[in-house]
Amino acid sequence: MSENTQSPRKPRVAVVFGGRSSEHAISVVTAGAVLSAIDRDKYDVLPIGITTEGRWALTADAPERMAIADRALPSVADLAESEKGDVVLSADPANREVVLTEPGCVPKVLGEVDVVFPVLHGPYGEDGTLQGLLELSGVPYVGAGVLASAVGQDKEYMKRVFVSFGLPVGPYEVIRPREWEQNPAAARKKIVEFAAEHGWPLFVKPARGGSSMGITKVDDLSGLDEAVEEARRHDPKILVESLLRGREIECGVLEFEDGPRASVPAEIPPVTDHDFYDFEAKYIDSASGIVPAPLGDEATAEVQRLAVAAYEAVSCEGLVRADFFLTEDGDFVINEINTMPGFTPISMYPRMWQESGVSYPELVDRLVQAALTRSTGLR
């Protein structure tokens, strides 16, 4: 037997990040953390950034350049190795090669991709659009599929699914694009009637947004129109929610060989310099959560049960962060789930699993391994 037998190549993981949503910068930060943690002895890694205009670009493998520095947010444009080169993934399931094309140059084959780790947040990445492309290409990927990603991104339909499964949600109202554009007086009246029933203040937010962007706490009618327009800058469909008084509790769900399991929960304490846990508090001022949350055994078990139930209701895969309110009456209410929660150094999802005995590198590895064992298509 020849002694020069070639060893099998390592699985190649394409970490795809950035994107066209308003959460572009947070996706870059998340990618930097994932690139720092992934085991280079076990995997080949290919970083691919999507610019805010939607161009797929080969980027520097430089996690140190992907952090928030002096309140400045990173971008794919700053990391792209070429201003015009495009990364192309074949739509042929029999061909997983990634190709780099540049004007005036022969296309360069970057090699096959075995799995994609899509660390995009918000529309055009976390909402099923990228997942659909990967399904067409036949490339396995980390996280929820097309349907679960779409439902998990749209807070209206997420809540409708939860209600259909008997899970507790708080009062909400939806204002669709046509309502506000064609008859703003009627849409405003709809919100005022909601406030009359459930009380002020209200939270006005994009229906398909994340990272607390575009959310305004509205104390009375005078601030309503401005709040609606702010939310509509991120999404033409908006969600209006009543204030739920109580504690903010989060819980992570992770796919194991025997099914999904819940982490220890965390608590987001009240932030003193902000009206609520908004983008600035989360990512700029680094408001910290309490892990594990100071809950009794019974309450901990209940929130873990609800987190897994929410994961199952939406048919999620891989991972989910479920966010709750623990009301003054002692009941848990599901606020939302995130099918691709933040993986920044201060993000709650990895912190909860760290406290549950799964380190950051182990968490990344488990997600990649779970994706490698799943096929694309109906499953």
Short mmCIF file of C-alpha atoms in Angstrom, two decimals:
data_model
loop_
_atom_site.label_atom_id
_atom_site.label_comp_id
_atom_site.label_asym_id
_atom_site.label_seq_id
_atom_site.Cartn_x
_atom_site.Cartn_y
_atom_site.Cartn_z
CA MET A 1 0.00 0.00 0.00
CA SER A 2 1.27 3.44 -0.88
CA GLU A 3 2.49 5.55 2.03
CA ASN A 4 1.39 8.70 0.21
CA THR A 5 -2.32 8.13 0.72
CA GLN A 6 -3.98 11.53 0.72
CA SER A 7 -5.88 12.33 3.91
CA PRO A 8 -9.48 13.50 3.50
CA ARG A 9 -9.88 17.24 3.41
CA LYS A 10 -11.42 19.13 6.29
CA PRO A 11 -15.03 20.28 5.93
CA ARG A 12 -15.16 23.81 4.55
CA VAL A 13 -17.39 26.25 6.41
CA ALA A 14 -18.47 29.46 4.70
CA VAL A 15 -19.26 32.08 7.33
CA VAL A 16 -21.69 34.45 5.59
CA PHE A 17 -22.36 37.79 7.25
CA GLY A 18 -23.30 41.44 6.82
CA GLY A 19 -26.33 41.79 4.58
CA ARG A 20 -28.81 44.42 3.50
CA SER A 21 -30.73 44.87 6.74
CA SER A 22 -30.28 47.60 9.34
CA GLU A 23 -28.57 44.96 11.51
CA HIS A 24 -25.62 44.78 9.09
CA ALA A 25 -23.01 45.91 11.61
CA ILE A 26 -24.17 43.54 14.35
CA SER A 27 -23.91 40.67 11.86
CA VAL A 28 -20.30 41.67 11.18
CA VAL A 29 -19.57 41.68 14.92
CA THR A 30 -21.20 38.26 15.28
CA ALA A 31 -19.12 36.91 12.39
CA GLY A 32 -15.94 38.14 14.03
CA ALA A 33 -16.76 36.21 17.18
CA VAL A 34 -17.61 33.04 15.23
CA LEU A 35 -14.43 33.29 13.13
CA SER A 36 -12.38 33.65 16.32
CA ALA A 37 -13.98 30.58 17.89
CA ILE A 38 -14.21 28.08 15.05
CA ASP A 39 -11.66 25.24 15.23
CA ARG A 40 -9.21 25.81 12.35
CA ASP A 41 -7.64 22.38 12.94
CA LYS A 42 -11.04 20.81 12.26
CA TYR A 43 -12.50 23.09 9.56
CA ASP A 44 -11.41 25.18 6.62
CA VAL A 45 -13.09 28.56 6.85
CA LEU A 46 -14.20 30.88 4.05
CA PRO A 47 -15.47 34.31 5.17
CA ILE A 48 -18.02 35.82 2.77
CA GLY A 49 -19.51 39.23 3.43
CA ILE A 50 -22.66 40.67 1.90
CA THR A 51 -22.55 44.44 1.50
CA THR A 52 -25.44 46.73 2.34
CA GLU A 53 -26.13 46.87 -1.41
CA GLY A 54 -26.31 43.06 -1.62
CA ARG A 55 -22.96 42.25 -3.26
CA TRP A 56 -21.32 39.02 -2.07
CA ALA A 57 -17.65 39.70 -1.41
CA LEU A 58 -14.62 37.70 -0.37
CA THR A 59 -13.46 39.33 2.86
CA ALA A 60 -10.43 39.34 5.06
CA ASP A 61 -10.34 36.63 7.71
CA ALA A 62 -9.68 39.27 10.35
CA PRO A 63 -11.92 38.96 13.43
CA GLU A 64 -10.03 41.77 15.16
CA ARG A 65 -11.38 44.21 12.54
CA MET A 66 -14.99 43.14 13.08
CA ALA A 67 -15.60 44.56 16.54
CA ILE A 68 -17.31 47.79 17.62
CA ALA A 69 -14.44 50.17 18.34
CA ASP A 70 -14.91 53.61 19.91
CA ARG A 71 -18.65 53.36 19.16
CA ALA A 72 -17.85 52.92 15.44
CA LEU A 73 -19.73 50.08 13.72
CA PRO A 74 -17.88 47.73 11.33
CA SER A 75 -19.03 46.96 7.79
CA VAL A 76 -18.39 44.42 5.03
CA ALA A 77 -17.21 47.23 2.74
CA ASP A 78 -14.26 47.81 5.09
CA LEU A 79 -13.34 44.11 4.99
CA ALA A 80 -13.90 43.26 1.31
CA GLU A 81 -10.75 42.23 -0.55
CA SER A 82 -12.04 43.77 -3.78
CA GLU A 83 -14.37 46.67 -4.53
CA LYS A 84 -15.95 44.90 -7.52
CA GLY A 85 -15.32 41.17 -7.14
CA ASP A 86 -18.39 38.99 -6.67
CA VAL A 87 -18.60 35.66 -4.86
CA VAL A 88 -21.02 33.32 -6.61
CA LEU A 89 -22.58 30.15 -5.21
CA SER A 90 -23.88 27.75 -7.84
CA ALA A 91 -27.61 27.01 -7.92
CA ASP A 92 -26.78 23.47 -9.08
CA PRO A 93 -27.10 21.06 -6.12
CA ALA A 94 -24.49 18.83 -7.75
CA ASN A 95 -21.93 21.64 -7.67
CA ARG A 96 -21.01 23.25 -4.35
CA GLU A 97 -18.09 25.23 -5.71
CA VAL A 98 -17.81 28.90 -4.83
CA VAL A 99 -16.41 31.13 -7.56
CA LEU A 100 -14.90 34.60 -7.36
CA THR A 101 -15.51 36.75 -10.43
CA GLU A 102 -13.79 40.07 -11.07
CA PRO A 103 -14.05 42.37 -14.09
CA GLY A 104 -11.37 41.55 -16.68
CA CYS A 105 -10.16 38.45 -14.80
CA VAL A 106 -10.63 34.73 -15.25
CA PRO A 107 -13.12 33.44 -12.63
CA LYS A 108 -11.31 31.92 -9.68
CA VAL A 109 -12.67 28.75 -8.08
CA LEU A 110 -12.44 29.06 -4.29
CA GLY A 111 -13.33 25.40 -3.71
CA GLU A 112 -16.35 23.49 -2.52
CA VAL A 113 -18.38 24.53 0.50
CA ASP A 114 -19.70 21.81 2.79
CA VAL A 115 -21.78 23.96 5.12
CA VAL A 116 -22.77 27.61 5.45
CA PHE A 117 -22.87 29.36 8.80
CA PRO A 118 -25.21 32.30 8.05
CA VAL A 119 -24.74 34.82 10.82
CA LEU A 120 -27.01 37.41 9.25
CA HIS A 121 -29.66 39.20 11.25
CA GLY A 122 -32.92 40.64 9.95
CA PRO A 123 -34.38 40.76 6.43
CA TYR A 124 -32.42 39.30 3.50
CA GLY A 125 -30.62 36.82 5.69
CA GLU A 126 -32.43 35.65 8.82
CA ASP A 127 -35.89 35.67 7.25
CA GLY A 128 -35.75 32.62 4.99
CA THR A 129 -34.45 34.38 1.87
CA LEU A 130 -30.85 33.18 2.21
CA GLN A 131 -32.07 29.81 3.48
CA GLY A 132 -34.10 29.39 0.28
CA LEU A 133 -31.04 30.12 -1.84
CA LEU A 134 -29.03 27.52 0.09
CA GLU A 135 -31.82 24.98 -0.33
CA LEU A 136 -31.74 25.54 -4.10
CA SER A 137 -27.96 25.17 -4.05
CA GLY A 138 -28.13 22.00 -1.97
CA VAL A 139 -25.72 23.34 0.65
CA PRO A 140 -26.43 22.47 4.31
CA TYR A 141 -26.53 25.42 6.67
CA VAL A 142 -26.65 26.26 10.35
CA GLY A 143 -29.98 27.19 11.86
CA ALA A 144 -33.64 27.26 10.98
CA GLY A 145 -35.07 26.37 7.58
CA VAL A 146 -37.07 28.57 5.21
CA LEU A 147 -40.43 28.44 6.99
CA ALA A 148 -39.09 28.70 10.54
CA SER A 149 -36.78 31.55 9.55
CA ALA A 150 -39.63 33.47 7.90
CA VAL A 151 -42.01 32.94 10.81
CA GLY A 152 -39.28 33.73 13.33
CA GLN A 153 -38.58 37.02 11.58
CA ASP A 154 -42.18 38.20 11.27
CA LYS A 155 -43.40 39.01 14.76
CA GLU A 156 -47.05 39.00 13.70
CA TYR A 157 -47.04 35.46 12.34
CA MET A 158 -44.70 34.29 15.07
CA LYS A 159 -47.30 35.33 17.63
CA ARG A 160 -50.10 33.76 15.59
CA VAL A 161 -48.25 30.44 15.58
CA PHE A 162 -47.60 30.66 19.31
CA VAL A 163 -51.29 31.31 19.98
CA SER A 164 -52.27 28.33 17.81
CA PHE A 165 -50.05 26.12 19.98
CA GLY A 166 -51.50 27.50 23.20
CA LEU A 167 -48.42 29.50 24.17
CA PRO A 168 -48.88 32.77 26.09
CA VAL A 169 -48.37 36.05 24.20
CA GLY A 170 -49.08 39.64 25.17
CA PRO A 171 -51.57 42.05 23.54
CA TYR A 172 -50.50 43.43 20.17
CA GLU A 173 -51.83 45.18 17.09
CA VAL A 174 -50.55 45.16 13.50
CA ILE A 175 -50.54 48.12 11.12
CA ARG A 176 -49.97 46.95 7.56
CA PRO A 177 -48.27 49.16 4.95
CA ARG A 178 -51.45 49.95 3.03
CA GLU A 179 -53.30 50.99 6.19
CA TRP A 180 -50.80 53.71 7.12
CA GLU A 181 -50.12 54.82 3.54
CA GLN A 182 -53.75 55.07 2.36
CA ASN A 183 -55.63 56.03 5.53
CA PRO A 184 -53.29 57.11 8.33
CA ALA A 185 -56.19 58.56 10.34
CA ALA A 186 -57.91 55.17 10.49
CA ALA A 187 -54.62 53.44 11.35
CA ARG A 188 -53.96 55.98 14.08
CA LYS A 189 -57.48 55.43 15.45
CA LYS A 190 -56.81 51.69 15.52
CA ILE A 191 -53.71 52.26 17.66
CA VAL A 192 -55.51 54.71 19.97
CA GLU A 193 -58.32 52.22 20.53
CA PHE A 194 -55.68 49.59 21.36
CA ALA A 195 -54.15 52.00 23.88
CA ALA A 196 -57.57 52.71 25.37
CA GLU A 197 -58.02 48.99 26.00
CA HIS A 198 -54.50 48.13 27.18
CA GLY A 199 -53.14 51.46 28.38
CA TRP A 200 -50.16 53.66 27.63
CA PRO A 201 -47.22 53.46 27.16
CA LEU A 202 -47.00 51.46 23.94
CA PHE A 203 -44.05 50.05 22.06
CA VAL A 204 -44.05 50.70 18.33
CA LYS A 205 -41.62 48.48 16.42
CA PRO A 206 -40.81 47.08 12.98
CA ALA A 207 -42.71 43.82 12.53
CA ARG A 208 -39.69 42.16 10.91
CA GLY A 209 -36.74 43.77 12.63
CA GLY A 210 -34.29 42.91 15.36
CA SER A 211 -31.49 44.17 17.62
CA SER A 212 -34.09 46.58 19.08
CA MET A 213 -33.67 48.85 16.06
CA GLY A 214 -36.53 51.15 15.14
CA ILE A 215 -38.38 50.62 18.43
CA THR A 216 -39.91 53.56 20.27
CA LYS A 217 -41.60 53.68 23.63
CA VAL A 218 -44.62 55.97 23.23
CA ASP A 219 -46.11 57.53 26.34
CA ASP A 220 -49.03 59.34 24.72
CA LEU A 221 -50.62 60.29 21.41
CA SER A 222 -48.22 63.17 20.81
CA GLY A 223 -45.30 60.85 20.05
CA LEU A 224 -47.22 58.29 18.00
CA ASP A 225 -46.71 59.52 14.43
CA GLU A 226 -42.97 59.99 14.93
CA ALA A 227 -42.69 56.48 16.41
CA VAL A 228 -44.59 54.97 13.50
CA GLU A 229 -42.35 56.69 10.96
CA GLU A 230 -39.24 55.54 12.84
CA ALA A 231 -40.44 51.93 12.76
CA ARG A 232 -41.37 52.25 9.09
CA ARG A 233 -37.81 53.29 8.26
CA HIS A 234 -36.93 49.67 8.99
CA ASP A 235 -40.11 47.90 7.88
CA PRO A 236 -43.34 49.15 6.25
CA LYS A 237 -45.32 46.77 8.48
CA ILE A 238 -45.30 47.71 12.15
CA LEU A 239 -46.28 46.06 15.39
CA VAL A 240 -47.76 47.85 18.39
CA GLU A 241 -47.46 46.18 21.78
CA SER A 242 -48.66 47.12 25.24
CA LEU A 243 -46.26 47.46 28.14
CA LEU A 244 -45.95 44.25 30.14
CA ARG A 245 -44.79 45.07 33.62
CA GLY A 246 -42.41 42.51 34.96
CA ARG A 247 -38.96 41.01 34.53
CA GLU A 248 -37.26 40.33 31.17
CA ILE A 249 -36.11 36.72 30.99
CA GLU A 250 -34.27 34.99 28.13
CA CYS A 251 -33.57 31.32 27.49
CA GLY A 252 -31.48 29.59 24.84
CA VAL A 253 -32.40 26.42 22.97
CA LEU A 254 -29.78 24.24 21.29
CA GLU A 255 -30.15 21.12 19.17
CA PHE A 256 -28.56 18.01 20.66
CA GLU A 257 -28.49 14.46 19.31
CA ASP A 258 -31.62 13.59 21.29
CA GLY A 259 -33.49 16.80 20.46
CA PRO A 260 -33.59 20.43 21.61
CA ARG A 261 -32.57 21.37 25.14
CA ALA A 262 -32.88 24.63 27.03
CA SER A 263 -30.05 26.52 28.69
CA VAL A 264 -30.13 28.15 32.07
CA PRO A 265 -32.19 31.35 31.71
CA ALA A 266 -30.85 34.87 31.98
CA GLU A 267 -32.41 38.10 33.21
CA ILE A 268 -32.05 41.50 31.60
CA PRO A 269 -32.11 43.97 34.49
CA PRO A 270 -33.70 47.40 34.07
CA VAL A 271 -31.38 49.83 32.31
CA THR A 272 -31.07 53.14 34.08
CA ASP A 273 -29.80 55.28 31.18
CA HIS A 274 -32.31 54.05 28.60
CA ASP A 275 -36.10 53.82 28.38
CA PHE A 276 -35.77 50.12 27.57
CA TYR A 277 -33.23 47.52 26.40
CA ASP A 278 -32.61 49.25 23.07
CA PHE A 279 -29.77 49.02 20.52
CA GLU A 280 -27.54 51.47 22.37
CA ALA A 281 -27.97 49.57 25.64
CA LYS A 282 -27.33 46.20 24.01
CA TYR A 283 -24.33 46.92 21.83
CA ILE A 284 -22.85 50.33 22.56
CA ASP A 285 -23.18 50.77 26.31
CA SER A 286 -22.91 47.02 26.94
CA ALA A 287 -25.80 46.56 29.32
CA SER A 288 -25.20 43.19 30.96
CA GLY A 289 -27.60 40.43 31.81
CA ILE A 290 -27.64 38.24 34.90
CA VAL A 291 -26.72 34.61 34.13
CA PRO A 292 -28.26 32.49 35.48
CA ALA A 293 -31.42 34.42 36.22
CA PRO A 294 -32.34 34.48 39.92
CA LEU A 295 -35.44 32.31 39.54
CA GLY A 296 -36.66 29.47 41.67
CA ASP A 297 -36.49 25.88 40.42
CA GLU A 298 -40.15 25.85 39.39
CA ALA A 299 -39.97 29.10 37.41
CA THR A 300 -36.70 28.00 35.78
CA ALA A 301 -38.23 24.71 34.67
CA GLU A 302 -41.29 26.50 33.31
CA VAL A 303 -39.38 29.02 31.20
CA GLN A 304 -37.18 26.22 29.86
CA ARG A 305 -40.28 24.24 28.93
CA LEU A 306 -41.81 27.22 27.16
CA ALA A 307 -38.58 27.98 25.29
CA VAL A 308 -38.41 24.44 23.87
CA ALA A 309 -42.15 24.54 23.11
CA ALA A 310 -41.67 27.77 21.13
CA TYR A 311 -38.74 26.20 19.25
CA GLU A 312 -40.88 23.20 18.35
CA ALA A 313 -43.98 25.27 17.47
CA VAL A 314 -42.10 27.17 14.77
CA SER A 315 -40.23 24.01 13.58
CA CYS A 316 -36.83 25.54 14.35
CA GLU A 317 -33.52 23.78 13.85
CA GLY A 318 -30.13 24.28 15.45
CA LEU A 319 -30.72 27.13 17.83
CA VAL A 320 -33.12 29.75 19.15
CA ARG A 321 -33.11 32.44 21.80
CA ALA A 322 -36.53 32.85 23.35
CA ASP A 323 -37.39 36.12 25.11
CA PHE A 324 -40.03 36.33 27.84
CA PHE A 325 -41.63 38.64 30.34
CA LEU A 326 -42.24 37.30 33.82
CA THR A 327 -45.27 39.35 34.81
CA GLU A 328 -46.09 40.70 38.24
CA ASP A 329 -48.66 37.89 38.50
CA GLY A 330 -45.90 35.30 38.16
CA ASP A 331 -46.80 34.21 34.61
CA PHE A 332 -44.43 33.92 31.67
CA VAL A 333 -45.38 35.61 28.40
CA ILE A 334 -43.38 35.01 25.21
CA ASN A 335 -42.21 38.24 23.62
CA GLU A 336 -40.37 36.74 20.63
CA ILE A 337 -37.81 34.22 19.43
CA ASN A 338 -34.62 34.83 17.47
CA THR A 339 -33.66 32.05 15.06
CA MET A 340 -30.15 33.50 14.68
CA PRO A 341 -29.43 35.33 17.92
CA GLY A 342 -26.39 37.51 18.33
CA PHE A 343 -23.03 35.83 18.99
CA THR A 344 -21.17 38.96 19.99
CA PRO A 345 -18.89 38.71 23.03
CA ILE A 346 -21.63 40.25 25.20
CA SER A 347 -24.56 38.42 23.62
CA MET A 348 -26.84 36.52 25.95
CA TYR A 349 -27.18 33.31 23.93
CA PRO A 350 -23.53 32.16 24.22
CA ARG A 351 -23.37 33.42 27.79
CA MET A 352 -26.36 31.28 28.78
CA TRP A 353 -24.81 28.19 27.20
CA GLN A 354 -21.44 28.92 28.76
CA GLU A 355 -23.17 28.87 32.15
CA SER A 356 -24.92 25.64 31.08
CA GLY A 357 -21.60 23.89 30.42
CA VAL A 358 -21.19 24.50 26.67
CA SER A 359 -18.25 26.76 25.88
CA TYR A 360 -18.26 29.20 22.99
CA PRO A 361 -16.03 27.00 20.74
CA GLU A 362 -18.12 23.93 21.65
CA LEU A 363 -21.29 25.84 20.80
CA VAL A 364 -20.00 26.82 17.36
CA ASP A 365 -18.78 23.27 16.71
CA ARG A 366 -22.07 21.70 17.76
CA LEU A 367 -24.02 23.99 15.43
CA VAL A 368 -21.74 23.19 12.48
CA GLN A 369 -21.86 19.46 13.19
CA ALA A 370 -25.66 19.50 13.45
CA ALA A 371 -25.87 21.28 10.09
CA LEU A 372 -23.52 18.77 8.46
CA THR A 373 -25.78 15.88 9.49
CA ARG A 374 -28.90 17.48 7.98
CA SER A 375 -29.86 17.31 4.34
CA THR A 376 -31.42 20.15 2.42
CA GLY A 377 -34.94 19.86 1.02
CA LEU A 378 -37.92 18.29 2.76
CA ARG A 379 -36.94 16.79 6.11
#
